[in-house]
């Protein structure tokens, strides 16, 4: 495990009063814009050279308007980070669930179903604003079909040829996202995400999804969550010769922290062992809430 493989997720709030610690993720906080810039500077000095941004808008609505506002919280954070810490690789999570009042990752149609193609159009619109703000990487996490090709075309046509796409390709409908949804307030208000996220027992579909994203122009593909899907990660490593990321998600972090707080396991050793397992299984890029503390231990 090298420090330059680690990516630290950063939560940025538009409304200062939403900043502060996240109860189910000890050690992780929601930052306001200045706080996020300060944190990024600290991370960079510790040797963590990439961050993945998530925005928490002041207002949510049906159409995720906060997501594509030119002066939205993520857009403003991207430009602030690129001027304050220019060498930091800035990745921005590209999804609607932080911006919709119903908490779904896409546009909901009149029947209460997610409208795949309308959502893809919206994602392209958001991606262009991220590119204009100076993002290095956009990371679609919505799981709509066909979005990687559409985003690539939209970016290329809008002066974003240099912006890379890290696709959440094999993203399972998982219980391990619980703390994240508390952190950004995105728990679905009705139904669940099983119509667009993947079915946990299905390993082969992950390989099909990754192949589709590679064919559509993804620069980095991802398996998510990490620990319960190490077999999928390893199978992806054997099959594909492209940069491969794994997302060690909020619930995986929370369970280690909770057990360590109770004195039930050695949290530092557990975290080291988990991060090592991702690299052993074949990940090139590891997105993890442990990134900062790992760098503090070994940087
Ligand atoms: C948005 C998104 C989610 C995560 C990353 N991007 C949540 C979800 O799909 O519900 C989860 C990250 C984590 O749990 O740490 N679609």
Coordinates of C-alpha atoms and ligand atoms in Angstrom, one line a residue:
X1 CA 0.0 0.0 0.0
X2 CA 1.4 3.3 -1.1
X3 CA 0.0 6.6 0.2
X4 CA -0.6 7.8 -3.4
X5 CA -3.1 5.0 -3.9
X6 CA -5.4 6.4 -1.2
X7 CA -8.3 8.8 -1.8
X8 CA -9.9 10.6 1.1
X9 CA -13.7 11.4 0.6
X10 CA -14.6 14.9 1.7
X11 CA -18.1 16.1 2.6
X12 CA -18.7 19.8 2.0
X13 CA -21.8 21.7 3.1
X14 CA -23.3 24.7 1.5
X15 CA -24.9 25.9 4.8
X16 CA -22.3 26.5 7.5
X17 CA -24.7 25.2 10.2
X18 CA -24.7 21.7 8.6
X19 CA -20.9 21.4 9.3
X20 CA -19.6 19.2 12.1
X21 CA -18.9 15.6 13.1
X22 CA -20.8 12.6 11.6
X23 CA -22.0 10.5 14.5
X24 CA -21.7 7.1 12.8
X25 CA -18.3 7.9 11.4
X26 CA -16.0 8.9 14.2
X27 CA -13.1 11.1 13.0
X28 CA -15.0 12.2 9.8
X29 CA -16.8 15.5 9.5
X30 CA -18.8 17.7 7.2
X31 CA -16.8 20.8 6.3
X32 CA -17.8 24.2 5.1
X33 CA -15.9 25.5 2.1
X34 CA -13.0 27.0 4.0
X35 CA -12.8 24.0 6.3
X36 CA -12.6 21.7 3.3
X37 CA -9.7 23.7 1.8
X38 CA -7.9 23.6 5.1
X39 CA -8.5 19.8 5.4
X40 CA -7.2 19.3 1.8
X41 CA -4.1 21.2 2.6
X42 CA -3.5 19.1 5.6
X43 CA -4.1 15.9 3.7
X44 CA -1.7 16.9 0.9
X45 CA 1.0 17.7 3.5
X46 CA 0.5 14.2 4.9
X47 CA 0.9 12.6 1.5
X48 CA -2.7 12.1 0.5
X49 CA -2.8 13.5 -3.0
X50 CA -6.4 12.9 -4.0
X51 CA -9.8 13.7 -2.6
X52 CA -13.3 12.7 -3.6
X53 CA -15.9 15.5 -3.1
X54 CA -19.5 15.1 -2.0
X55 CA -21.7 18.1 -1.7
X56 CA -24.5 18.8 0.8
X57 CA -26.7 21.6 -0.7
X58 CA -28.7 24.1 1.4
X59 CA -31.9 23.1 -0.6
X60 CA -33.0 19.9 -2.2
X61 CA -35.7 19.5 -4.8
X62 CA -37.2 17.0 -7.3
X63 CA -34.8 17.9 -10.1
X64 CA -31.5 18.0 -8.2
X65 CA -31.1 21.7 -9.1
X66 CA -28.3 22.2 -6.5
X67 CA -26.3 19.7 -8.5
X68 CA -25.8 21.6 -11.7
X69 CA -25.7 25.2 -10.3
X70 CA -22.6 26.9 -11.6
X71 CA -22.1 28.3 -8.1
X72 CA -23.1 25.0 -6.3
X73 CA -21.2 23.9 -3.3
X74 CA -19.1 21.3 -5.1
X75 CA -18.3 23.6 -8.0
X76 CA -17.1 26.3 -5.6
X77 CA -15.1 23.8 -3.6
X78 CA -13.4 22.4 -6.8
X79 CA -12.2 25.9 -7.8
X80 CA -11.2 26.8 -4.3
X81 CA -9.2 23.6 -4.0
X82 CA -7.5 23.9 -7.4
X83 CA -6.3 27.4 -6.5
X84 CA -5.3 26.6 -2.9
X85 CA -3.7 23.2 -3.5
X86 CA -3.1 23.0 -7.2
X87 CA -1.3 19.6 -7.1
X88 CA -4.2 17.9 -5.3
X89 CA -6.1 15.6 -7.7
X90 CA -9.7 16.7 -7.3
X91 CA -12.4 14.1 -7.9
X92 CA -16.0 14.9 -7.7
X93 CA -18.8 12.4 -7.0
X94 CA -21.4 12.7 -9.7
X95 CA -24.9 11.8 -8.6
X96 CA -28.3 13.3 -7.8
X97 CA -29.1 11.7 -4.5
X98 CA -27.5 14.4 -2.4
X99 CA -29.6 17.0 -4.3
X100 CA -33.0 15.3 -4.6
X101 CA -35.7 15.8 -2.0
X102 CA -36.7 12.1 -2.4
X103 CA -33.2 10.9 -2.0
X104 CA -33.0 8.8 -5.2
X105 CA -30.0 8.9 -7.5
X106 CA -32.1 10.0 -10.5
X107 CA -35.2 11.7 -11.8
X108 CA -38.4 10.0 -10.6
X109 CA -41.2 9.8 -13.3
X110 CA -44.9 10.0 -12.8
X111 CA -45.1 6.3 -11.9
X112 CA -42.5 6.6 -9.2
X113 CA -39.9 4.9 -11.3
X114 CA -36.4 6.2 -12.0
X115 CA -36.2 7.7 -15.5
X116 CA -32.8 6.4 -16.7
X117 CA -32.4 8.6 -19.8
X118 CA -33.6 11.8 -18.2
X119 CA -31.1 11.2 -15.3
X120 CA -28.3 10.7 -17.8
X121 CA -29.0 14.1 -19.3
X122 CA -28.9 15.6 -15.9
X123 CA -25.6 13.9 -15.1
X124 CA -24.1 15.3 -18.2
X125 CA -25.2 18.8 -17.2
X126 CA -23.6 18.4 -13.7
X127 CA -20.4 16.9 -15.2
X128 CA -19.9 20.0 -17.4
X129 CA -20.2 22.3 -14.5
X130 CA -17.6 20.2 -12.6
X131 CA -15.3 20.4 -15.6
X132 CA -15.7 24.2 -15.9
X133 CA -14.9 24.5 -12.2
X134 CA -11.6 22.6 -12.8
X135 CA -12.2 19.0 -11.6
X136 CA -9.6 16.5 -12.6
X137 CA -11.9 13.5 -12.4
X138 CA -15.7 13.1 -12.4
X139 CA -17.1 10.0 -10.7
X140 CA -20.6 8.9 -11.6
X141 CA -22.1 6.9 -8.8
X142 CA -25.7 6.8 -9.9
X143 CA -25.6 3.4 -11.8
X144 CA -27.8 4.6 -14.7
X145 CA -27.2 2.7 -18.0
X146 CA -25.2 4.4 -20.7
X147 CA -24.0 7.3 -18.6
X148 CA -20.3 6.9 -19.1
X149 CA -20.5 7.3 -22.9
X150 CA -22.9 10.2 -22.6
X151 CA -20.8 12.0 -20.0
X152 CA -17.6 11.4 -22.1
X153 CA -19.3 13.0 -25.2
X154 CA -20.7 15.9 -23.2
X155 CA -17.3 16.6 -21.6
X156 CA -15.5 16.4 -24.9
X157 CA -17.9 18.9 -26.5
X158 CA -17.7 21.3 -23.6
X159 CA -14.0 21.8 -23.2
X160 CA -13.6 18.9 -20.8
X161 CA -11.4 16.6 -22.9
X162 CA -8.8 16.4 -20.1
X163 CA -11.3 15.4 -17.4
X164 CA -11.1 11.7 -16.6
X165 CA -14.1 9.5 -15.6
X166 CA -13.9 7.2 -12.7
X167 CA -17.0 5.0 -13.0
X168 CA -18.7 3.4 -10.1
X169 CA -19.1 0.4 -12.4
X170 CA -20.0 -2.5 -10.1
X171 CA -21.9 -0.8 -7.3
X172 CA -24.1 -3.2 -5.2
X173 CA -27.3 -2.3 -3.4
X174 CA -25.7 -2.5 0.0
X175 CA -26.5 -2.1 3.7
X176 CA -23.1 -0.7 4.2
X177 CA -24.0 2.8 2.8
X178 CA -26.1 3.5 6.0
X179 CA -23.7 6.0 7.7
X180 CA -23.1 7.9 4.4
X181 CA -26.8 8.4 3.9
X182 CA -27.0 9.9 7.4
X183 CA -24.0 12.1 6.6
X184 CA -25.5 13.6 3.4
X185 CA -29.2 13.1 4.2
X186 CA -29.9 10.9 1.1
X187 CA -31.8 8.0 2.5
X188 CA -34.5 7.3 -0.2
X189 CA -37.9 8.6 1.0
X190 CA -39.7 5.7 -0.7
X191 CA -38.6 2.4 -2.2
X192 CA -34.9 1.5 -2.4
X193 CA -32.1 1.6 -4.8
X194 CA -32.4 -2.0 -6.1
X195 CA -33.7 -1.0 -9.5
X196 CA -30.4 0.7 -10.4
X197 CA -27.8 -0.8 -8.0
X198 CA -26.6 -4.4 -8.3
X199 CA -27.9 -7.6 -6.7
X200 CA -25.4 -8.8 -4.1
X201 CA -25.3 -12.5 -5.1
X202 CA -24.5 -11.6 -8.7
X203 CA -20.8 -11.6 -9.4
X204 CA -20.8 -12.1 -13.2
X205 CA -23.0 -9.0 -13.8
X206 CA -20.2 -6.9 -12.2
X207 CA -17.9 -8.0 -15.0
X208 CA -20.4 -7.2 -17.6
X209 CA -21.0 -3.7 -16.1
X210 CA -17.2 -3.1 -15.9
X211 CA -16.8 -4.2 -19.6
X212 CA -19.6 -1.8 -20.6
X213 CA -18.0 1.1 -18.8
X214 CA -14.6 0.4 -20.2
X215 CA -16.1 0.2 -23.7
X216 CA -17.8 3.6 -23.1
X217 CA -14.6 5.3 -22.1
X218 CA -14.2 5.0 -18.4
X219 CA -10.6 5.8 -17.3
X220 CA -10.9 4.1 -13.9
X221 CA -13.5 1.5 -13.0
X222 CA -14.7 0.7 -9.5
X223 CA -16.0 -2.1 -7.3
X224 CA -18.1 -0.9 -4.3
X225 CA -18.4 -1.8 -1.4
X226 CA -15.0 -3.3 -0.8
X227 CA -14.7 -5.9 2.0
X228 CA -17.9 -7.9 1.1
X229 CA -16.9 -7.9 -2.6
X230 CA -13.2 -8.7 -2.5
X231 CA -13.9 -11.7 -4.8
X232 CA -15.5 -9.3 -7.4
X233 CA -12.5 -7.0 -7.1
X234 CA -10.1 -9.9 -7.7
X235 CA -12.1 -11.2 -10.6
X236 CA -12.1 -7.7 -12.1
X237 CA -8.3 -7.5 -11.7
X238 CA -7.8 -10.7 -13.6
X239 CA -10.1 -9.7 -16.4
X240 CA -9.4 -6.0 -17.0
X241 CA -6.1 -4.2 -17.7
X242 CA -7.4 -0.7 -16.7
X243 CA -7.0 1.2 -13.4
X244 CA -9.2 -0.4 -10.8
X245 CA -10.6 1.3 -7.8
X246 CA -12.3 0.0 -4.7
X247 CA -14.6 2.0 -2.4
X248 CA -14.2 1.1 1.3
X249 CA -17.6 2.5 2.2
X250 CA -19.0 4.2 5.3
X251 CA -20.4 1.1 6.9
X252 CA -17.1 -0.7 6.6
X253 CA -15.5 2.2 8.4
X254 CA -18.2 2.5 11.0
X255 CA -18.0 -1.1 12.1
X256 CA -14.3 -1.0 12.7
X257 CA -14.6 2.3 14.6
X258 CA -17.5 1.0 16.7
X259 CA -15.7 -2.3 17.6
X260 CA -12.5 -0.4 18.4
X261 CA -14.4 2.1 20.6
X262 CA -15.7 -0.9 22.6
X263 CA -12.2 -2.3 22.9
X264 CA -13.3 -5.4 20.9
X265 CA -10.5 -5.1 18.3
X266 CA -7.4 -3.1 17.6
X267 CA -8.7 -0.5 15.2
X268 CA -5.4 0.5 13.7
X269 CA -4.3 -3.1 12.9
X270 CA -7.8 -3.9 11.6
X271 CA -7.7 -0.8 9.3
X272 CA -4.2 -1.7 8.0
X273 CA -5.2 -5.3 7.4
X274 CA -8.4 -4.2 5.5
X275 CA -6.5 -1.7 3.3
X276 CA -3.9 -4.3 2.6
X277 CA -6.6 -6.8 1.5
X278 CA -7.7 -4.4 -1.2
X279 CA -4.3 -4.0 -2.7
X280 CA -3.7 -7.8 -2.4
X281 CA -7.0 -8.4 -4.3
X282 CA -5.8 -6.1 -7.1
X283 CA -7.0 -2.5 -6.4
X284 CA -4.8 0.3 -7.8
X285 CA -6.9 3.0 -6.1
X286 CA -8.4 2.7 -2.6
X287 CA -11.1 5.2 -1.6
X288 CA -11.3 5.1 2.1
X289 CA -12.3 7.2 5.2
X290 CA -9.1 5.7 6.8
X291 CA -6.8 7.5 4.3
X292 CA -5.9 10.4 6.6
X293 CA -5.2 8.4 9.7
X294 CA -3.2 5.9 7.7
X295 CA -1.1 8.7 6.4
X296 CA -0.7 10.0 10.0
X297 CA 0.6 6.6 11.0
X298 CA 2.9 5.9 8.1
X299 CA 3.4 9.2 6.2
Ligands
LIG1 C1 -24.2 8.3 -4.1 C2 -23.2 7.6 -3.3 C3 -23.3 6.7 -2.2 C4 -22.1 6.4 -1.8 C5 -21.2 7.1 -2.6 N1 -21.9 7.8 -3.6 C6 -24.5 6.3 -1.5 C7 -25.6 5.5 -2.0 O1 -25.5 4.9 -3.2 O2 -26.6 5.3 -1.3 C8 -21.8 5.6 -0.6 C9 -20.5 5.9 0.1 C10 -20.3 5.3 1.4 O3 -21.2 4.6 2.0 O4 -19.3 5.6 2.0 N2 -25.0 7.6 -5.0

